Amino acid sequence: MNFDQEVANNVKWLSSIGADPTGGTTRLLYSDSWVEAQNSVKNKFEEIGMKTHFDAIGNLFGRLEGSKYPNETILTGSHIDTVVNGGKLDGQYGVLASYMAAKMLQEKYGQPLRNLEVISMAEEEGSRFPYAFWGSKNLVLEAKKEDLEDIADFDGVKFVDAMRKAGFDFRKEDEKIREDLKAFVEIHIEQGNVLETEKKSVGVVTSIVGQKRYTIVLKGQANHAGTTPMKLRKDAVYAFSKIVTQSIGKAEKIGEPLVLTFGKVEPKPNTVNVVPGEVLFTMDCRHTDQEELNQFTHEIEEDMKKIAADMGMEISIDLWMNEPPVPMDEKIVTALKEASEKNNINYRMMHSGAGHDSQIIAPYIPTAMLFVPSINGISHNPAEDTKNEDLVEGIKTLAAALYELAYVE
Amino acid sequence: MNFDQEVANNVKWLSSIGADPTGGTTRLLYSDSWVEAQNSVKNKFEEIGMKTHFDAIGNLFGRLEGSKYPNETILTGSHIDTVVNGGKLDGQYGVLASYMAAKMLQEKYGQPLRNLEVISMAEEEGSRFPYAFWGSKNLVLEAKKEDLEDIADFDGVKFVDAMRKAGFDFRKEDEKIREDLKAFVEIHIEQGNVLETEKKSVGVVTSIVGQKRYTIVLKGQANHAGTTPMKLRKDAVYAFSKIVTQSIGKAEKIGEPLVLTFGKVEPKPNTVNVVPGEVLFTMDCRHTDQEELNQFTHEIEEDMKKIAADMGMEISIDLWMNEPPVPMDEKIVTALKEASEKNNINYRMMHSGAGHDSQIIAPYIPTAMLFVPSINGISHNPAEDTKNEDLVEGIKTLAAALYELAYVE
């Protein structure tokens, strides 16, 4: 079996655990299919001689021991859980790619100088319980027991009970962060259409965007759509439209890496023959630079207030998510870039517009990421896909970088 | 009891029939409270010596016989039904005002030269069954049996069964339109805020607007709000906003009597972190002049198509309502205007932006309307109200006009 075939088979194999009738995969934290997937991956790790263990909460580690630096570990991997009715690649491709890169390196170069560990993280999506990044937040000891003790899934199953049923429990209170972890590299699908549009096989991620999310309510006045002259209206949909037209116009002018989205719009009463008296809408704004993100959102907030005031309306602006940008580690980014060039990989430097485990880990351990293209930019959907040749290129790039990190003095 | 007090008492009395626990009135076609209201109004008509009768479907007529022209009838009135949880004035004020104007004229001048008839029409709102103007459409024989035979209310009660239970039935197939009807005058609340804003007590209606209603679907592409650069987006909410901003801007410049409303907006998937791939929205446009209405909507349709094309999106435009404007009868409008002036009524000429029974009747019988102000423009709501002094001014104006029509050679 050639390598390309092995990649395709592995993707098919892992995504079959938790396959749902629509052609997608649903593998939620601590579910039966999740337990089966983690144990199956553990067996796979052990087949190539890796030492394996689970941490307290269910992150799986597979380790090739280093010959020279037993106190230095290069970590690579991603998360094993999926969203409800997800695809075959989000998270799990990163686990498989890390495993296959390690396997390839061991076959070619034998034992590494530093420990090379693959991690299959317990959870990232927040799809079963209202808590995301459970895996990576335990790795860096950011997860707090008290945030989980009272939460339950949609069926009312408590987080704690699900975790214990799967054979895991909260980590010990006095645990210390691992000092041997010298680098973390994650490979993931892009979930966007930049690589595909530019016909690139691999993206080297330089930073993960900061995100601000708002809910905004505009209050005008509901009126009869026939009997209220234009000049006597306070039409909240009109005010909303002015805000969106002006704001997105500005965002387009600034361009990458800034993005701005008005994803949710709920007018009241939402009827053909009533002038809308109120609109609730959301705004999602992202940028890799904290200051530029803040400057832009400040300007848009002021614009909104002015438009509302000019039209005699009330506006309330609620900022409910404010995640800072996370830069990737320069040295590892350079290693990934050089590995791409040495191996004639068709790559580009880019940022991540989505959140990943790497953003949780980066503040504690030197971290970087690789992307492979998403066909039509689709993810979180059974149609999520990547050309097998790109999956292969991603693994080769990852392996080349891990070689530099774990095999070279 | 003075006249002002009598007006207030009558409004209170009639709106109490079908009063609901929220302070509003719910009196749907052929319901028990509807039957009670029509019979109570019939008794009231008879108390002042009117000859009364119901037509086949339940329109109630109260008649003061003419002394000189037995084949000429001046008709006045409005509808007795309400919307669900409606107010105390919509429709029923017109019935009461017509009755009180006739009573006032009889007390002051005795028998009219022409027959003076008050009509309490069965239905206008379309609130119980999916059919509106049932009362006026029967008066002018426009209602067609086959359109009603299969319809039912939300509880599954068939229209035909409800009508028969209330004691009525379809009119005879060979019925002919009444040739004695020489004029119809309806008084109604404005349901807008023009009279209130301009501090007028009465509006003389010159025409009822034509209406066009559309459902429009814009199809762009749903994408991840973080990973999709601005230049690779097909954001349907952005396209919608450009359309609304530009179209309402144009409508504002043109001004009265044009009105334009985008009342309903439904993006897909309507989530904070997804670029909206689709928007369904409605457009409601009204004008008193058919040609100007058509010209404006044609321009807006072309604008929309251009905006969609420029942004690489598909657009489908469905025009599902296209009611022509209905001018009021010039002679009766003049009579109403002169009656207002003679009686020092604080009035203005205006159009109606809402639909009324008068628009159904006008093509068959010379018709005109009067409006009284709506406080804050509110209607179809328990808060619907008009100052009692304005209700009184409206009745006085109506009486003065009916005097010219029914008492003068």
mmCIF file of C-alpha atoms in Angstrom, chain A residues 20 22-26 28 78-79 81-92 123-127 132-133 188-192 211 213 286 354-356 374-386, chain B residues 222-227 269 271 273-274:
data_model
loop_
_atom_site.group_PDB
_atom_site.id
_atom_site.type_symbol
_atom_site.label_atom_id
_atom_site.label_comp_id
_atom_site.label_asym_id
_atom_site.label_seq_id
_atom_site.Cartn_x
_atom_site.Cartn_y
_atom_site.Cartn_z
ATOM 1 C CA ASP A 20 -24.274 8.959 11.188
ATOM 2 C CA THR A 22 -26.498 11.337 6.640
ATOM 3 C CA GLY A 23 -22.922 10.499 5.641
ATOM 4 C CA GLY A 24 -21.469 12.677 8.389
ATOM 5 C CA THR A 25 -19.779 11.880 11.691
ATOM 6 C CA THR A 26 -21.171 12.686 15.121
ATOM 7 C CA LEU A 28 -19.399 13.960 20.940
ATOM 8 C CA SER A 78 -5.434 17.885 17.361
ATOM 9 C CA HIS A 79 -8.863 16.969 18.750
ATOM 10 C CA ASP A 81 -14.406 15.112 18.920
ATOM 11 C CA THR A 82 -16.678 16.371 16.133
ATOM 12 C CA VAL A 83 -19.655 18.691 15.920
ATOM 13 C CA VAL A 84 -23.115 17.166 15.496
ATOM 14 C CA ASN A 85 -23.313 15.859 11.919
ATOM 15 C CA GLY A 86 -19.770 16.954 11.217
ATOM 16 C CA GLY A 87 -17.349 15.969 8.484
ATOM 17 C CA LYS A 88 -14.493 13.529 8.277
ATOM 18 C CA LEU A 89 -11.555 15.912 8.742
ATOM 19 C CA ASP A 90 -12.094 18.655 11.344
ATOM 20 C CA GLY A 91 -9.849 17.685 14.262
ATOM 21 C CA GLN A 92 -9.414 14.035 13.376
ATOM 22 C CA GLU A 123 -12.598 17.960 23.046
ATOM 23 C CA GLU A 124 -12.503 21.259 21.196
ATOM 24 C CA GLU A 125 -15.904 21.951 19.604
ATOM 25 C CA GLY A 126 -18.189 22.641 22.575
ATOM 26 C CA SER A 127 -20.851 20.624 20.759
ATOM 27 C CA ALA A 132 -15.156 24.386 24.441
ATOM 28 C CA PHE A 133 -11.391 23.533 24.373
ATOM 29 C CA HIS A 188 -5.964 21.246 10.602
ATOM 30 C CA ILE A 189 -8.226 21.872 7.636
ATOM 31 C CA GLU A 190 -8.499 25.560 6.757
ATOM 32 C CA GLN A 191 -12.322 25.742 6.931
ATOM 33 C CA GLY A 192 -12.073 28.659 4.525
ATOM 34 C CA GLN A 211 -12.588 37.958 17.843
ATOM 35 C CA ARG A 213 -18.847 39.436 19.000
ATOM 36 C CA ARG A 286 -11.883 39.553 13.654
ATOM 37 C CA ALA A 354 -11.152 30.392 13.120
ATOM 38 C CA GLY A 355 -10.337 29.328 16.668
ATOM 39 C CA HIS A 356 -8.214 26.209 17.357
ATOM 40 C CA SER A 374 -11.068 22.907 2.396
ATOM 41 C CA ILE A 375 -12.986 22.178 -0.804
ATOM 42 C CA ASN A 376 -15.403 25.122 -1.284
ATOM 43 C CA GLY A 377 -14.393 26.273 2.186
ATOM 44 C CA ILE A 378 -16.973 23.902 3.684
ATOM 45 C CA SER A 379 -16.640 22.468 7.196
ATOM 46 C CA HIS A 380 -18.841 21.335 10.094
ATOM 47 C CA ASN A 381 -20.848 19.517 7.479
ATOM 48 C CA PRO A 382 -20.802 16.009 5.906
ATOM 49 C CA ALA A 383 -19.607 17.699 2.677
ATOM 50 C CA GLU A 384 -16.359 18.760 4.414
ATOM 51 C CA ASP A 385 -13.526 17.490 2.207
ATOM 52 C CA THR A 386 -9.925 18.001 1.047
ATOM 53 C CA ALA B 222 -22.899 30.847 3.296
ATOM 54 C CA ASN B 223 -19.312 30.845 4.609
ATOM 55 C CA HIS B 224 -17.326 30.729 7.819
ATOM 56 C CA ALA B 225 -17.321 34.260 9.290
ATOM 57 C CA GLY B 226 -13.695 33.943 10.392
ATOM 58 C CA THR B 227 -11.957 32.159 7.557
ATOM 59 C CA PRO B 269 -28.552 30.433 8.515
ATOM 60 C CA THR B 271 -26.135 32.749 13.087
ATOM 61 C CA ASN B 273 -20.493 33.281 12.980
ATOM 62 C CA VAL B 274 -21.667 32.408 9.470
#
